[in-house]
């Protein structure tokens, strides 16, 4: 059984699977347009202690604010 956690807890280089987005319809829709949908695999490229995270999704790199990334639940 894998551990559920916010995306902000993932380490650089870690491959995770998106489980859910704890946000309203508007934000979920915006993330879905960028390919961030439940079931997709992400690789955390950069996750400094503060500041945005960079993730790789389907050969694209996306920069996410830390607050937004905290709403994304992964395993």
Tab-separated table of N, CA, C and O in Angstrom:
chain	number	residue	atom	x	y	z
A	1	UNK	N	0.843	-1.182	0.000
A	1	UNK	CA	0.000	0.000	0.000
A	1	UNK	C	0.886	1.243	0.000
A	1	UNK	O	1.824	1.356	0.764
A	2	UNK	N	0.596	2.163	-0.886
A	2	UNK	CA	1.400	3.366	-0.984
A	2	UNK	C	0.831	4.447	-0.073
A	2	UNK	O	-0.338	4.419	0.292
A	3	UNK	N	1.676	5.404	0.211
A	3	UNK	CA	1.357	6.464	1.144
A	3	UNK	C	0.750	7.666	0.412
A	3	UNK	O	1.328	8.151	-0.544
A	4	UNK	N	-0.406	8.138	0.848
A	4	UNK	CA	-1.011	9.332	0.261
A	4	UNK	C	-0.400	10.559	0.916
A	4	UNK	O	-0.195	10.581	2.125
A	5	UNK	N	-0.110	11.578	0.087
A	5	UNK	CA	0.499	12.793	0.628
A	5	UNK	C	0.254	13.940	-0.338
A	5	UNK	O	-0.025	13.731	-1.519
A	6	UNK	N	0.393	15.177	0.135
A	6	UNK	CA	0.336	16.307	-0.790
A	6	UNK	C	1.571	16.294	-1.686
A	6	UNK	O	2.638	15.806	-1.286
A	7	UNK	N	1.438	16.832	-2.874
A	7	UNK	CA	2.560	16.867	-3.814
A	7	UNK	C	3.767	17.591	-3.227
A	7	UNK	O	4.899	17.274	-3.564
A	8	UNK	N	3.526	18.528	-2.327
A	8	UNK	CA	4.629	19.279	-1.725
A	8	UNK	C	5.559	18.396	-0.892
A	8	UNK	O	6.685	18.777	-0.613
A	9	UNK	N	5.094	17.200	-0.502
A	9	UNK	CA	5.908	16.297	0.314
A	9	UNK	C	6.810	15.396	-0.541
A	9	UNK	O	7.702	14.726	-0.009
A	10	UNK	N	6.577	15.367	-1.844
A	10	UNK	CA	7.376	14.496	-2.718
A	10	UNK	C	8.786	15.065	-2.865
A	10	UNK	O	8.989	16.274	-2.869
A	11	UNK	N	9.755	14.176	-2.990
A	11	UNK	CA	11.165	14.568	-3.124
A	11	UNK	C	11.524	14.743	-4.601
A	11	UNK	O	10.923	14.122	-5.467
A	12	UNK	N	12.514	15.565	-4.893
A	12	UNK	CA	12.974	15.705	-6.276
A	12	UNK	C	13.384	14.342	-6.843
A	12	UNK	O	14.041	13.548	-6.174
A	13	UNK	N	12.931	14.072	-8.060
A	13	UNK	CA	13.230	12.802	-8.712
A	13	UNK	C	12.209	11.717	-8.429
A	13	UNK	O	12.221	10.664	-9.061
A	14	UNK	N	11.336	11.955	-7.470
A	14	UNK	CA	10.342	10.947	-7.089
A	14	UNK	C	9.217	10.890	-8.121
A	14	UNK	O	8.711	11.914	-8.564
A	15	UNK	N	8.824	9.677	-8.500
A	15	UNK	CA	7.711	9.463	-9.419
A	15	UNK	C	6.473	9.171	-8.577
A	15	UNK	O	6.496	8.269	-7.727
A	16	UNK	N	5.409	9.935	-8.802
A	16	UNK	CA	4.193	9.778	-8.019
A	16	UNK	C	2.991	9.712	-8.957
A	16	UNK	O	3.077	10.077	-10.126
A	17	UNK	N	1.881	9.249	-8.415
A	17	UNK	CA	0.633	9.143	-9.177
A	17	UNK	C	-0.386	10.098	-8.574
A	17	UNK	O	-0.612	10.082	-7.362
A	18	UNK	N	-0.999	10.926	-9.399
A	18	UNK	CA	-1.986	11.889	-8.917
A	18	UNK	C	-3.263	11.144	-8.533
A	18	UNK	O	-3.818	10.392	-9.332
A	19	UNK	N	-3.724	11.356	-7.305
A	19	UNK	CA	-4.950	10.706	-6.837
A	19	UNK	C	-6.135	11.645	-6.878
A	19	UNK	O	-7.225	11.264	-7.282
A	20	UNK	N	-5.943	12.880	-6.426
A	20	UNK	CA	-7.064	13.808	-6.330
A	20	UNK	C	-6.545	15.233	-6.223
A	20	UNK	O	-5.377	15.459	-5.919
A	21	UNK	N	-7.433	16.161	-6.492
A	21	UNK	CA	-7.135	17.576	-6.306
A	21	UNK	C	-8.183	18.114	-5.345
A	21	UNK	O	-9.381	18.021	-5.622
A	22	UNK	N	-7.745	18.614	-4.213
A	22	UNK	CA	-8.657	19.166	-3.214
A	22	UNK	C	-8.896	20.643	-3.512
A	22	UNK	O	-8.302	21.513	-2.891
A	23	UNK	N	-9.743	20.890	-4.500
A	23	UNK	CA	-10.008	22.268	-4.913
A	23	UNK	C	-11.374	22.328	-5.579
A	23	UNK	O	-12.025	21.303	-5.787
A	24	UNK	N	-11.767	23.519	-5.946
A	24	UNK	CA	-13.044	23.715	-6.616
A	24	UNK	C	-12.981	23.300	-8.080
A	24	UNK	O	-11.929	22.950	-8.605
A	25	UNK	N	-14.142	23.360	-8.715
A	25	UNK	CA	-14.245	22.933	-10.117
A	25	UNK	C	-13.355	23.739	-11.051
A	25	UNK	O	-12.775	23.208	-11.988
A	26	UNK	N	-13.250	25.038	-10.799
A	26	UNK	CA	-12.454	25.889	-11.673
A	26	UNK	C	-10.994	25.487	-11.690
A	26	UNK	O	-10.383	25.358	-12.751
A	27	UNK	N	-10.433	25.286	-10.519
A	27	UNK	CA	-9.015	24.898	-10.427
A	27	UNK	C	-8.797	23.491	-10.976
A	27	UNK	O	-7.832	23.239	-11.697
A	28	UNK	N	-9.716	22.568	-10.675
A	28	UNK	CA	-9.592	21.210	-11.212
A	28	UNK	C	-9.613	21.237	-12.736
A	28	UNK	O	-8.850	20.534	-13.391
A	29	UNK	N	-10.471	22.068	-13.286
A	29	UNK	CA	-10.570	22.183	-14.740
A	29	UNK	C	-9.284	22.754	-15.330
A	29	UNK	O	-8.797	22.273	-16.360
A	30	UNK	N	-8.730	23.762	-14.684
A	30	UNK	CA	-7.492	24.369	-15.167
A	30	UNK	C	-6.339	23.365	-15.116
A	30	UNK	O	-5.538	23.273	-16.050
A	31	UNK	N	-6.257	22.596	-14.033
A	31	UNK	CA	-5.207	21.577	-13.922
A	31	UNK	C	-5.410	20.461	-14.939
A	31	UNK	O	-4.450	19.956	-15.520
A	32	UNK	N	-6.673	20.086	-15.165
A	32	UNK	CA	-6.956	19.035	-16.153
A	32	UNK	C	-6.514	19.473	-17.544
A	32	UNK	O	-6.008	18.666	-18.326
A	33	UNK	N	-6.668	20.754	-17.843
A	33	UNK	CA	-6.238	21.270	-19.145
A	33	UNK	C	-4.718	21.169	-19.306
A	33	UNK	O	-4.215	21.114	-20.431
A	34	UNK	N	-3.984	21.115	-18.192
A	34	UNK	CA	-2.530	20.973	-18.235
A	34	UNK	C	-2.109	19.503	-18.138
A	34	UNK	O	-0.931	19.198	-18.048
A	35	UNK	N	-3.086	18.593	-18.109
A	35	UNK	CA	-2.776	17.166	-18.058
A	35	UNK	C	-2.725	16.595	-16.661
A	35	UNK	O	-2.382	15.436	-16.478
A	36	UNK	N	-3.054	17.401	-15.673
A	36	UNK	CA	-3.023	16.932	-14.281
A	36	UNK	C	-4.393	16.385	-13.902
A	36	UNK	O	-5.233	17.085	-13.346
A	37	UNK	N	-4.621	15.130	-14.248
A	37	UNK	CA	-5.878	14.450	-13.961
A	37	UNK	C	-5.592	13.222	-13.095
A	37	UNK	O	-4.470	12.701	-13.112
A	38	UNK	N	-6.570	12.749	-12.336
A	38	UNK	CA	-6.346	11.565	-11.506
A	38	UNK	C	-5.842	10.385	-12.336
A	38	UNK	O	-6.332	10.115	-13.429
A	39	UNK	N	-4.828	9.731	-11.814
A	39	UNK	CA	-4.249	8.565	-12.470
A	39	UNK	C	-2.968	8.859	-13.229
A	39	UNK	O	-2.207	7.950	-13.528
A	40	UNK	N	-2.727	10.133	-13.543
A	40	UNK	CA	-1.530	10.483	-14.310
A	40	UNK	C	-0.292	10.386	-13.407
A	40	UNK	O	-0.368	10.622	-12.204
A	41	UNK	N	0.828	9.983	-14.010
A	41	UNK	CA	2.074	9.902	-13.253
A	41	UNK	C	2.880	11.183	-13.445
A	41	UNK	O	2.963	11.702	-14.559
A	42	UNK	N	3.447	11.667	-12.358
A	42	UNK	CA	4.248	12.887	-12.344
A	42	UNK	C	5.640	12.555	-11.844
A	42	UNK	O	5.809	11.659	-11.018
A	43	UNK	N	6.601	13.299	-12.294
A	43	UNK	CA	7.943	13.219	-11.720
A	43	UNK	C	8.275	14.610	-11.193
A	43	UNK	O	8.178	15.595	-11.930
A	44	UNK	N	8.623	14.680	-9.926
A	44	UNK	CA	8.988	15.958	-9.324
A	44	UNK	C	10.403	16.302	-9.777
A	44	UNK	O	11.346	15.551	-9.521
A	45	UNK	N	10.529	17.397	-10.495
A	45	UNK	CA	11.832	17.793	-11.037
A	45	UNK	C	12.594	18.671	-10.046
A	45	UNK	O	13.802	18.578	-9.925
A	46	UNK	N	11.867	19.555	-9.393
A	46	UNK	CA	12.495	20.496	-8.466
A	46	UNK	C	11.508	20.813	-7.360
A	46	UNK	O	10.354	21.134	-7.631
A	47	UNK	N	11.950	20.694	-6.135
A	47	UNK	CA	11.081	20.992	-5.002
A	47	UNK	C	11.918	21.601	-3.889
A	47	UNK	O	12.312	20.926	-2.951
A	48	UNK	N	12.188	22.877	-4.019
A	48	UNK	CA	12.952	23.567	-2.989
A	48	UNK	C	12.089	23.718	-1.739
A	48	UNK	O	10.881	23.521	-1.772
A	49	UNK	N	12.712	24.060	-0.641
A	49	UNK	CA	11.973	24.217	0.620
A	49	UNK	C	10.878	25.269	0.480
A	49	UNK	O	9.781	25.125	0.983
A	50	UNK	N	11.168	26.335	-0.204
A	50	UNK	CA	10.168	27.377	-0.460
A	50	UNK	C	10.155	27.643	-1.964
A	50	UNK	O	11.100	27.330	-2.666
A	51	UNK	N	9.060	28.199	-2.431
A	51	UNK	CA	8.969	28.504	-3.852
A	51	UNK	C	8.238	27.427	-4.626
A	51	UNK	O	7.778	26.437	-4.055
A	52	UNK	N	8.119	27.625	-5.920
A	52	UNK	CA	7.321	26.712	-6.736
A	52	UNK	C	7.981	25.351	-6.945
A	52	UNK	O	9.190	25.197	-6.784
A	53	UNK	N	7.147	24.384	-7.318
A	53	UNK	CA	7.607	23.053	-7.677
A	53	UNK	C	7.578	22.937	-9.193
A	53	UNK	O	6.714	23.510	-9.841
A	54	UNK	N	8.495	22.172	-9.739
A	54	UNK	CA	8.475	21.866	-11.157
A	54	UNK	C	8.226	20.371	-11.284
A	54	UNK	O	8.927	19.569	-10.669
A	55	UNK	N	7.179	20.010	-12.050
A	55	UNK	CA	6.870	18.598	-12.256
A	55	UNK	C	6.873	18.297	-13.742
A	55	UNK	O	6.601	19.167	-14.570
A	56	UNK	N	7.170	17.059	-14.066
A	56	UNK	CA	7.137	16.580	-15.436
A	56	UNK	C	5.890	15.723	-15.600
A	56	UNK	O	5.651	14.802	-14.822
A	57	UNK	N	5.093	16.081	-16.603
A	57	UNK	CA	3.860	15.356	-16.908
A	57	UNK	C	3.818	15.108	-18.405
A	57	UNK	O	3.783	16.067	-19.189
A	58	UNK	N	3.846	13.858	-18.812
A	58	UNK	CA	3.723	13.506	-20.231
A	58	UNK	C	4.655	14.355	-21.111
A	58	UNK	O	4.219	15.029	-22.035
A	59	UNK	N	5.909	14.360	-20.822
A	59	UNK	CA	6.930	15.081	-21.601
A	59	UNK	C	6.801	16.598	-21.542
A	59	UNK	O	7.381	17.313	-22.363
A	60	UNK	N	6.029	17.126	-20.626
A	60	UNK	CA	5.927	18.574	-20.409
A	60	UNK	C	6.359	18.885	-18.982
A	60	UNK	O	6.185	18.061	-18.089
A	61	UNK	N	6.913	20.043	-18.809
A	61	UNK	CA	7.262	20.483	-17.460
A	61	UNK	C	6.325	21.607	-17.059
A	61	UNK	O	6.101	22.539	-17.837
A	62	UNK	N	5.803	21.495	-15.837
A	62	UNK	CA	4.832	22.460	-15.332
A	62	UNK	C	5.334	22.993	-13.996
A	62	UNK	O	5.757	22.223	-13.131
A	63	UNK	N	5.271	24.311	-13.842
A	63	UNK	CA	5.654	24.934	-12.583
A	63	UNK	C	4.374	25.214	-11.795
A	63	UNK	O	3.438	25.816	-12.321
A	64	UNK	N	4.341	24.763	-10.557
A	64	UNK	CA	3.167	24.918	-9.703
A	64	UNK	C	3.542	25.688	-8.449
A	64	UNK	O	4.563	25.391	-7.823
A	65	UNK	N	2.714	26.628	-8.071
A	65	UNK	CA	2.915	27.317	-6.809
A	65	UNK	C	2.776	26.338	-5.655
A	65	UNK	O	2.071	25.334	-5.759
A	66	UNK	N	3.470	26.601	-4.575
A	66	UNK	CA	3.471	25.677	-3.443
A	66	UNK	C	2.057	25.489	-2.863
A	66	UNK	O	1.676	24.380	-2.508
A	67	UNK	N	1.277	26.562	-2.782
A	67	UNK	CA	-0.092	26.457	-2.266
A	67	UNK	C	-0.949	25.559	-3.131
A	67	UNK	O	-1.714	24.726	-2.635
A	68	UNK	N	-0.816	25.717	-4.432
A	68	UNK	CA	-1.572	24.881	-5.363
A	68	UNK	C	-1.097	23.430	-5.283
A	68	UNK	O	-1.906	22.506	-5.242
A	69	UNK	N	0.202	23.233	-5.221
A	69	UNK	CA	0.753	21.879	-5.156
A	69	UNK	C	0.315	21.156	-3.885
A	69	UNK	O	0.178	19.936	-3.874
A	70	UNK	N	0.070	21.919	-2.829
A	70	UNK	CA	-0.373	21.299	-1.573
A	70	UNK	C	-1.786	20.743	-1.691
A	70	UNK	O	-2.197	19.874	-0.929
A	71	UNK	N	-2.551	21.231	-2.657
A	71	UNK	CA	-3.920	20.746	-2.871
A	71	UNK	C	-3.966	19.491	-3.734
A	71	UNK	O	-5.007	18.886	-3.906
A	72	UNK	N	-2.833	19.115	-4.306
A	72	UNK	CA	-2.756	17.935	-5.168
A	72	UNK	C	-2.292	16.751	-4.321
A	72	UNK	O	-1.211	16.773	-3.745
A	73	UNK	N	-3.136	15.712	-4.258
A	73	UNK	CA	-2.833	14.535	-3.447
A	73	UNK	C	-2.267	13.445	-4.365
A	73	UNK	O	-2.858	13.120	-5.403
A	74	UNK	N	-1.134	12.889	-3.948
A	74	UNK	CA	-0.446	11.876	-4.759
A	74	UNK	C	-0.093	10.670	-3.891
A	74	UNK	O	-0.179	10.709	-2.671
A	75	UNK	N	0.315	9.594	-4.558
A	75	UNK	CA	0.851	8.431	-3.830
A	75	UNK	C	2.110	7.983	-4.514
A	75	UNK	O	2.341	8.237	-5.666
